[in-house]
Coordinates of C-alpha atoms and ligand atoms in Angstrom, one line a residue:
X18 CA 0.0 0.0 0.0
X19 CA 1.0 3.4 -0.3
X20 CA 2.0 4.0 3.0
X21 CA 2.9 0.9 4.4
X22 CA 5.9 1.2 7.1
X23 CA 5.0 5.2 7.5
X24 CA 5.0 6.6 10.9
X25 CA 2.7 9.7 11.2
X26 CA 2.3 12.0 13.4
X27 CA -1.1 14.0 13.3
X28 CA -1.9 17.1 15.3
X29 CA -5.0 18.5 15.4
X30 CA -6.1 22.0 16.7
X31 CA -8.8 23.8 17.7
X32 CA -10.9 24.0 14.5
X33 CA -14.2 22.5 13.6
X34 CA -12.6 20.9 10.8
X35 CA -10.9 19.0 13.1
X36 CA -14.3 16.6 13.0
X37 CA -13.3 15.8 9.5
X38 CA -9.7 14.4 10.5
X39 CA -10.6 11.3 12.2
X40 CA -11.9 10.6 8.7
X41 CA -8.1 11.3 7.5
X42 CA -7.1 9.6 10.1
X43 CA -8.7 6.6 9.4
X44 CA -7.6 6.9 5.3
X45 CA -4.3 7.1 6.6
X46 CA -4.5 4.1 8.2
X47 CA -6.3 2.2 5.2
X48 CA -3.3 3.1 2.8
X49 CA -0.7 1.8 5.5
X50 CA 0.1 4.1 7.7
X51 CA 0.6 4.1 11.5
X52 CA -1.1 7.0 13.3
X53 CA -0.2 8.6 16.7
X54 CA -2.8 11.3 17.2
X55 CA -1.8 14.8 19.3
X56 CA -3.9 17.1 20.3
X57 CA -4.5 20.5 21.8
X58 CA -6.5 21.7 24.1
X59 CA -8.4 23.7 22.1
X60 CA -8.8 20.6 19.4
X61 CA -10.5 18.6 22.7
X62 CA -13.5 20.8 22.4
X63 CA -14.5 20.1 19.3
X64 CA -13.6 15.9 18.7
X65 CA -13.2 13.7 22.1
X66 CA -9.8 12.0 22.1
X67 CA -11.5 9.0 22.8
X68 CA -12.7 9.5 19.2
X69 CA -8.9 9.4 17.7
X70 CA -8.1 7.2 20.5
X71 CA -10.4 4.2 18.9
X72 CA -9.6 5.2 15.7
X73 CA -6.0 4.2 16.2
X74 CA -5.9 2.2 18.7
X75 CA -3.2 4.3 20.5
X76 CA -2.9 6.8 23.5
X77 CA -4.1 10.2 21.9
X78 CA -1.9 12.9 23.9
X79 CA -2.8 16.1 24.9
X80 CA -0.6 17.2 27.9
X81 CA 3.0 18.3 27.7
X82 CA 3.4 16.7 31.3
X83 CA 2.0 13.0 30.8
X84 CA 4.0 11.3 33.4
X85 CA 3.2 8.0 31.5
X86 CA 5.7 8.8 28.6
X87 CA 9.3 8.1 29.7
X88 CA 11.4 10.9 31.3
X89 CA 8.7 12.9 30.9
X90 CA 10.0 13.9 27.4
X91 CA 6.7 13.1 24.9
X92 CA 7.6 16.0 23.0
X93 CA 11.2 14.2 21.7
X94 CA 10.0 10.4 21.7
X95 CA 7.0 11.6 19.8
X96 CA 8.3 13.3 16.6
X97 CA 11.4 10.8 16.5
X98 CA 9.7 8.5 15.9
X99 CA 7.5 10.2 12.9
X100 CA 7.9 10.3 9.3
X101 CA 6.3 13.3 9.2
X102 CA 4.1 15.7 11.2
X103 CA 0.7 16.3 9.4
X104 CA -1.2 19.4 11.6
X105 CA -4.8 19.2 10.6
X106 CA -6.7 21.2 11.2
X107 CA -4.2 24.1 11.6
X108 CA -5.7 27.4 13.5
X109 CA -4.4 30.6 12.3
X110 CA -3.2 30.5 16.0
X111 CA -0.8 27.7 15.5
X112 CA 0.6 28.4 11.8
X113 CA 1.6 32.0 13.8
X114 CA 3.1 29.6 16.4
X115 CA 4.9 28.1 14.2
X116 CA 5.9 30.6 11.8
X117 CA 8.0 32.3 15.7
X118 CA 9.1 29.1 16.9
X119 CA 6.9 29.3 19.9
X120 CA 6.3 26.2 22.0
X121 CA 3.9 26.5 24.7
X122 CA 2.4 23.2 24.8
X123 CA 2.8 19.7 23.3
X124 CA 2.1 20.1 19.9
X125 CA 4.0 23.1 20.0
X126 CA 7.0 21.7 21.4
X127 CA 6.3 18.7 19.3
X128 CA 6.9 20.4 15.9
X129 CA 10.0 22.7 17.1
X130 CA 11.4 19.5 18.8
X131 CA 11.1 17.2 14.9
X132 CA 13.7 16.0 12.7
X133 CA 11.0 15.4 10.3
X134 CA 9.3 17.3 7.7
X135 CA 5.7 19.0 8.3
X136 CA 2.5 19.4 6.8
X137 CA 0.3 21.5 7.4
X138 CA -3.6 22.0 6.4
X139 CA -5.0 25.7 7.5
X140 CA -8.4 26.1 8.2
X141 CA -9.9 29.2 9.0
X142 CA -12.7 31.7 8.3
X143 CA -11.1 33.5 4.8
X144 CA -11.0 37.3 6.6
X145 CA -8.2 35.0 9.1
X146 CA -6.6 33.3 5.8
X147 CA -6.4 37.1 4.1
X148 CA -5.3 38.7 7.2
X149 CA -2.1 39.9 6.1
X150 CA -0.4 38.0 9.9
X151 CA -1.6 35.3 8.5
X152 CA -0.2 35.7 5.2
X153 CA 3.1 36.8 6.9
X154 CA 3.1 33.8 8.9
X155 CA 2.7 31.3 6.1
X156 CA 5.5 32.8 3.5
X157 CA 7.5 32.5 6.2
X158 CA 6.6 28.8 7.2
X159 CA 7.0 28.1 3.2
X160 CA 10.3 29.5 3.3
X161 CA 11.0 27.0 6.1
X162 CA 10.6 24.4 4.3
X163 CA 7.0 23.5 5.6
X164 CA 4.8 21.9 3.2
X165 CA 1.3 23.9 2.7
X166 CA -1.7 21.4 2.2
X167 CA -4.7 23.9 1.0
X168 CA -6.4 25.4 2.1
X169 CA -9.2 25.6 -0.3
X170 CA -11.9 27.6 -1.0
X171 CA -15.6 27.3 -0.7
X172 CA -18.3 27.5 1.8
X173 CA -17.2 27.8 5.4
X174 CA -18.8 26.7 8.7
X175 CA -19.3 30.2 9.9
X176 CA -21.7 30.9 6.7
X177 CA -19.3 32.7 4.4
X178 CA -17.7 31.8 1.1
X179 CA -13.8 31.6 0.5
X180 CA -10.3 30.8 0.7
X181 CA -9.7 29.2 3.8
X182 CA -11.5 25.8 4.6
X183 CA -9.8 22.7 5.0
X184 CA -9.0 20.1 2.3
X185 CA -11.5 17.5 2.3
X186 CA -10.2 14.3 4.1
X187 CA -9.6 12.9 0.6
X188 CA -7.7 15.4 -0.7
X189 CA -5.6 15.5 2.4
X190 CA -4.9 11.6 1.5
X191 CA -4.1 12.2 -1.7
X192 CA -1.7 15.1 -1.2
X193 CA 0.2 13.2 1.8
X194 CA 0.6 9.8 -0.5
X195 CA 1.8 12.9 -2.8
X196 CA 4.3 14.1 -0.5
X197 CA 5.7 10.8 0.2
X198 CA 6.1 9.1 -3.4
X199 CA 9.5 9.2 -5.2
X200 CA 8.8 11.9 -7.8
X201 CA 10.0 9.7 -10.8
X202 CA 8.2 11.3 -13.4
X203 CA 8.9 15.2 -11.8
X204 CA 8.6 17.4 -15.1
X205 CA 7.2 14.5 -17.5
X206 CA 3.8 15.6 -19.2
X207 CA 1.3 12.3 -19.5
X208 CA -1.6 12.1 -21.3
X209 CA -4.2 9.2 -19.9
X210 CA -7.6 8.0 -21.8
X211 CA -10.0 6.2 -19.1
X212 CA -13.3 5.0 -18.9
X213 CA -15.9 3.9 -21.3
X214 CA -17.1 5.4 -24.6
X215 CA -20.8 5.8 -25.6
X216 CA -22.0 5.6 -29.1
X217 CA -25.4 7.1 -29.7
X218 CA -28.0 5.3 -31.9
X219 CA -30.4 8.0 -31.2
X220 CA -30.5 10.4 -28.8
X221 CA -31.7 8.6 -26.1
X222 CA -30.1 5.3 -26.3
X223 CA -26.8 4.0 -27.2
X224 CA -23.8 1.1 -27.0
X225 CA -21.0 1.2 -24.3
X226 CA -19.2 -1.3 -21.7
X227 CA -18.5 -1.6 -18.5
X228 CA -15.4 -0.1 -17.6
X229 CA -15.5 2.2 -14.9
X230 CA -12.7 4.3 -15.1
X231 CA -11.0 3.2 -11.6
X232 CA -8.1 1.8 -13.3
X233 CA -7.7 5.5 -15.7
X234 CA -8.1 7.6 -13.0
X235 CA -5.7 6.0 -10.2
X236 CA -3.1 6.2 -13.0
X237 CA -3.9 9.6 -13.4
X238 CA -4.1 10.3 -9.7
X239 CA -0.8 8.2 -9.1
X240 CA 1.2 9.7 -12.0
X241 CA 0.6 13.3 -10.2
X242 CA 1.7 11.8 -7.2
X243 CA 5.0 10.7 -9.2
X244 CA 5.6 14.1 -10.3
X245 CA 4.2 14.4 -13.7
X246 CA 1.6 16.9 -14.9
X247 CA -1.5 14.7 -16.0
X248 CA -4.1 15.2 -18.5
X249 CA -7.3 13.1 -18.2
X250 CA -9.2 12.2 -21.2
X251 CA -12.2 11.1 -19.6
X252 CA -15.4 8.8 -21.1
X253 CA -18.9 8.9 -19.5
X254 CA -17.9 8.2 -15.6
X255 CA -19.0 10.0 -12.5
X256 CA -15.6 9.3 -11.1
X257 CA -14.3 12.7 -9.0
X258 CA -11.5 14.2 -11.1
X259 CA -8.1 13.2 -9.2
X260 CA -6.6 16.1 -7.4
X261 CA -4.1 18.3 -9.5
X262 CA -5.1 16.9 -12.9
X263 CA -6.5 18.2 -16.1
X264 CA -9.6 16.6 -16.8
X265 CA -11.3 16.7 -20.2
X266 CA -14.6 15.0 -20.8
X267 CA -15.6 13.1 -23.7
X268 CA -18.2 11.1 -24.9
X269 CA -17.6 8.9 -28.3
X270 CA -14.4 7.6 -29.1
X271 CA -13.8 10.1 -31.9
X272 CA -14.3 12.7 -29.3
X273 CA -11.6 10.7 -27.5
X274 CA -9.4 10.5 -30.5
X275 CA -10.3 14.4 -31.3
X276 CA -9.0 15.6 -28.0
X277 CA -5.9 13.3 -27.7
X278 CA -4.6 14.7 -30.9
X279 CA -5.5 18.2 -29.8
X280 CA -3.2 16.9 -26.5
X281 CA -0.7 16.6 -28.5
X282 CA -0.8 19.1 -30.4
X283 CA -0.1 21.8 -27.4
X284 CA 3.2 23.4 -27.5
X285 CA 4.2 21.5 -24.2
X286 CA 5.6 17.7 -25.4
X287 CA 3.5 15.1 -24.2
X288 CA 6.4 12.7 -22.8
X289 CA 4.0 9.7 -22.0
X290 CA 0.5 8.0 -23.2
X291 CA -1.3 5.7 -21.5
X292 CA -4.1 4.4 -23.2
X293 CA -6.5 2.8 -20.4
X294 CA -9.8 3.6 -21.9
X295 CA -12.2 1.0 -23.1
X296 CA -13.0 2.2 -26.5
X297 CA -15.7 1.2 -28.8
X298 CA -14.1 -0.3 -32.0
X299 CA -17.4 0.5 -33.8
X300 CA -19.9 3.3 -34.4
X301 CA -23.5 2.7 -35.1
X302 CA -23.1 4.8 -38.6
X303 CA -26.5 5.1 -39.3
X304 CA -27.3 6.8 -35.8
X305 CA -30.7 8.7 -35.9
X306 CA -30.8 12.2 -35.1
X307 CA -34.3 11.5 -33.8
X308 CA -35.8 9.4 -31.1
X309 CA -36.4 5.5 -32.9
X310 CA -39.7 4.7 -32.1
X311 CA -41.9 1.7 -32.1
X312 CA -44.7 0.6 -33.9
X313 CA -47.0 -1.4 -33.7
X314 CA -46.0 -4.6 -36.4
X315 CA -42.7 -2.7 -37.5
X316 CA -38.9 -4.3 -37.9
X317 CA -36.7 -3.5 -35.4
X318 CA -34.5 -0.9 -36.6
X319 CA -31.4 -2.3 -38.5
X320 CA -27.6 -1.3 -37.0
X321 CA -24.8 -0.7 -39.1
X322 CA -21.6 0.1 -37.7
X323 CA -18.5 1.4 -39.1
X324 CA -15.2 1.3 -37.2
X325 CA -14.0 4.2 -34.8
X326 CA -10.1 5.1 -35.2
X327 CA -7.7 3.7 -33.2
X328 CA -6.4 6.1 -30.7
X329 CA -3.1 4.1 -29.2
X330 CA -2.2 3.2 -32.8
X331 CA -2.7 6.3 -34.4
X332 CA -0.6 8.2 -31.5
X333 CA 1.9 5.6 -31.7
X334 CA 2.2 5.5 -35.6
X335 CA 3.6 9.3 -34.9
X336 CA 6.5 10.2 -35.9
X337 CA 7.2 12.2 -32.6
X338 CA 5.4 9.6 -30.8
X339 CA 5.6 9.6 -26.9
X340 CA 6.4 6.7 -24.4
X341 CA 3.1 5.1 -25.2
X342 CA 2.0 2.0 -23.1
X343 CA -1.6 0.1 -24.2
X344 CA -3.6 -2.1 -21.8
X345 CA -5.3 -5.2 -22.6
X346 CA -8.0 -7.6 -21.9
X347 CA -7.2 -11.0 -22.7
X348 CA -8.7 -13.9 -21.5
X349 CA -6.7 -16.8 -22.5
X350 CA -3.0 -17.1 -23.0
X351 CA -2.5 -13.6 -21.5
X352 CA 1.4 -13.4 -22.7
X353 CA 1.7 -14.9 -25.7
X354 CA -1.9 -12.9 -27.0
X355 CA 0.0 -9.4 -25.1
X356 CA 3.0 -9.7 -26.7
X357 CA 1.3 -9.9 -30.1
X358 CA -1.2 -6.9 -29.3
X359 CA 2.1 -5.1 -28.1
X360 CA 3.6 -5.6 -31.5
X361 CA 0.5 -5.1 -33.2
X362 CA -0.1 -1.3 -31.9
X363 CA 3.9 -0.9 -32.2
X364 CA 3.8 0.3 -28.2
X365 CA 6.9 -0.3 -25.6
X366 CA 4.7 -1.8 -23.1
X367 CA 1.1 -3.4 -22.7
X368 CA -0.5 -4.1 -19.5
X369 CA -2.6 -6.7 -19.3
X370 CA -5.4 -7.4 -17.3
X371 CA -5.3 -10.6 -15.3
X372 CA -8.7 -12.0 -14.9
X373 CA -11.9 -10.7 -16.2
X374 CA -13.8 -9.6 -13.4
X375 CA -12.0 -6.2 -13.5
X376 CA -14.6 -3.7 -14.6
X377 CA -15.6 -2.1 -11.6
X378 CA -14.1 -3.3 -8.8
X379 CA -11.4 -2.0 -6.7
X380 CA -8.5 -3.7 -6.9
X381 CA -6.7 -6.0 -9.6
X382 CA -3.9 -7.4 -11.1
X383 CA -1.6 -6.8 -13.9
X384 CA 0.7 -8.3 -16.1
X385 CA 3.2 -5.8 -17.9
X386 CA 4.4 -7.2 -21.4
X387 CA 7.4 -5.3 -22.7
X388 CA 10.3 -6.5 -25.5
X389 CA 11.9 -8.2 -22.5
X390 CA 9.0 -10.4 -21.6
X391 CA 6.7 -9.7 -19.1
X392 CA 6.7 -8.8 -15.3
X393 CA 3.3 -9.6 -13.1
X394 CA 2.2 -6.8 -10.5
X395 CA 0.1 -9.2 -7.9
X396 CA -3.3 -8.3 -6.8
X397 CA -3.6 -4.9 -5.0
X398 CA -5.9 -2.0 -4.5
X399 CA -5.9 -0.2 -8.1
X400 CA -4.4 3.1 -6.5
X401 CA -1.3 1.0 -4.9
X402 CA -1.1 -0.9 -8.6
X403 CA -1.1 2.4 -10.6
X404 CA 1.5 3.5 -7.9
X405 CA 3.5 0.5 -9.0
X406 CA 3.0 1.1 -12.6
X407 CA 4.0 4.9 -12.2
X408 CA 7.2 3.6 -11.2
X409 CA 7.6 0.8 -14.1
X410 CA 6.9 3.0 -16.6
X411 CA 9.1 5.9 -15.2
X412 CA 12.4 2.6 -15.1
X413 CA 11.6 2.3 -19.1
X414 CA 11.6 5.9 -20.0
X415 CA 14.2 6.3 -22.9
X416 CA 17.2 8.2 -21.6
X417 CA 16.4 11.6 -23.9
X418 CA 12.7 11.5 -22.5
Ligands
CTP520 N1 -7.6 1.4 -28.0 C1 -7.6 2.7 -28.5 N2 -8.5 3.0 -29.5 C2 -9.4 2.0 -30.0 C3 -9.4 0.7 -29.4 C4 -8.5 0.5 -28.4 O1 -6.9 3.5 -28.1 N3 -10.2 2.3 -30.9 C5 -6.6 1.1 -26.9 C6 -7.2 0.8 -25.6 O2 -7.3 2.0 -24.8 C7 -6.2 -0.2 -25.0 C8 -5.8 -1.0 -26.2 O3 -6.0 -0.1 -27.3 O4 -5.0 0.5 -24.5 C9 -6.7 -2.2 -26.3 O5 -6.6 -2.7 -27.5 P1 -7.8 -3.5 -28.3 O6 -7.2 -3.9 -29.6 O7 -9.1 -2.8 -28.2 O8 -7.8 -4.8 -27.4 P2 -8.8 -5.4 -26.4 O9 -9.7 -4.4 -25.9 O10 -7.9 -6.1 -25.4 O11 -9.6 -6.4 -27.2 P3 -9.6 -7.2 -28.7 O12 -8.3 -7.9 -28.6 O13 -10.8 -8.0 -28.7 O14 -9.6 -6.1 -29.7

């Protein structure tokens, strides 16, 4: 998982987002991670420790004088034992804290006392984000070294709309796997197709499959995560847009094929395609601009189809083609039929689905089929896969890419 063996160390303060970090907290724990949870005083009025307490299943502290901890000294056996401080939510109050080194209670003395780097998540009402102490206080934590997570904007729990509020829990996740992943596609540009493709026979009806877009959209999500600035070429899916990625919805595949050429058509070299989407090979071509309807003794209406372009071939067949890498659903013989597709669409490396029962579900497992032979990624949550696969495709980059 992503975080497997990491030691965090969260802080909460005394905002009411800080109801929305035992759900962090618990994500956290999900992806691998170990949490030790402390608190201030402050944070205690808003979510119990008992709350964090049976979320992690360890002593939450909140009291720089716990005689329970060794030599009294939480503040040191606490952050040495982190791979990072996370503070969320973090008060206006504390980021001015920290910004002047001041350590007047646990937490405090906790973050002045690390050898670890820090996160933190602001929350506030956005008058306290805009205040210009506030401002002060956070250019100077940036130029510390400390790593800003948000804040965002939107509505706020005091009624008012605006920079300030809290990352959502997921976002939070997804910025701290972020923070953690070797960045071994930093400064690549990737271009990803995901999801299904819908071709209309009238306006009301039409012919797709059932590929969710979990598999397209952890790439995407993952490939951030590496480093790489993503674009998202996204069929019919009501999958959230990962965080940090360019999303661009589409709903036929000569949409899809429209907009990838238009990708890489931008002045910025696309460095890496990854063609996930399940695309229709064929069109209904004689698609009725009005509503088929029944009658009463009538034929059923005749389908003809013509074939949709093929967008991993076409991109591939380029002259200044990028890194492309296909994917595959085979059902039998999964190398010997991969290694022909691979040839087939001229690509570096296909990734195969093992199994069939993929659409849909969370997790998978992949076999990747490259002119060396192949190399299986055993079954794992899709997001921890496309993690993997970020890394195996960043290993077979070209040297000049
Ligand atoms: N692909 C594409 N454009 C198409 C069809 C497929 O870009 N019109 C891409 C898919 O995104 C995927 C790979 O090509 O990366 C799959 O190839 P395809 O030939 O469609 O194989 P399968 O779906 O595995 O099935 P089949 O062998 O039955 O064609």
């Amino acid at each position: 998982m992503e975080l497997t063996n990491r030691h965090i160390l969260l802080g909460v303060t005394g905002g009411v987002a800080a109801y929305k970090v035992a759900q962090y907290a618990r994500e956290l724990q999900r992806r691998g991670a170990t949490v030790q949870v402390a608190m201030t005083e402050a944070a205690t009025r808003f979510v119990g420790p008992v709350t964090f307490q049976a979320l992690t299943g360890r002593q939450v502290y909140t009291d720089q004088w716990d005689s329970s901890v060794p030599n009294n000294m939480a503040h040191i056996e606490l952050s040495r034992q982190a791979d990072a401080i996370v503070i969320a939510p973090a008060t206006a109050d504390f980021l001015a804290k920290l910004a002047n080194g001041l350590a007047d209670d646990l937490l405090s003395t906790l973050c002045i006392a690390r050898n670890c780097p820090l996160l933190v998540a602001p929350a506030m009402n956005r008058e306290m984000w805009a205040n210009p102490a506030t401002q002060r206080n956070v250019a100077r934590l940036i130029e510390d070294g400390i790593v800003m997570l948000g804040p965002d904007e939107g509505d706020q729990a005091c009624g008012e709309t605006g920079v300030g509020r809290m990352l959502e829990p997921e976002d939070l996740v997804e910025d701290t796997i972020a923070f953690f992943a070797p960045k071994a596609l930093a400064g690549k540009q990737v271009l990803i197709t995901a999801g299904p493709t819908f071709e209309p026979i009238d306006p009301v009806r039409g012919i797709t499959n059932l590929s969710s877009g979990k598999m397209g959209f952890a790439i995407a999500r993952a490939c951030r995560q590496a480093g790489a600035q993503v674009s998202l070429i996204a069929g019919p899916t009501a999958l959230p847009t990962p965080r940090a990625v360019r999303r661009i919805d589409v709903t036929t595949a000569r949409q899809m094929f429209d907009a990838v050429q238009a990708a890489l058509a931008a002045p910025v070299r696309t460095d890496i395609f990854i063609a996930v989407a399940a695309v229709a090979d064929w069109r209904v071509a004689n698609a009725s601009d009005s509503k088929l309807k029944k009658t009463a003794g009538g034929q059923p209406p005749a389908l003809q189809f013509a074939e949709n372009p093929d967008i991993l071939a076409s991109v591939a067949a380029r002259a200044d083609a990028p890194y492309c890498v296909g994917f595959a659903a085979e059902s039998e013989d999964l190398e010997r039929n991969g290694q022909d597709k691979r040839r087939r669409k001229a690509v570096p490396l296909l990734v195969a689905n093992i199994g069939h029962a993929t659409f849909g579900r969370d997790d998978n497992e992949l076999l990747l089929i490259d002119e060396d032979g192949s190399t299986k990624l055993s079954r794992d949550r899709k997001d921890a896969l496309a993690a993997r696969l970020a890394q195996e495709i960043a290993r077979r980059l070209p040297p000049s890419d």
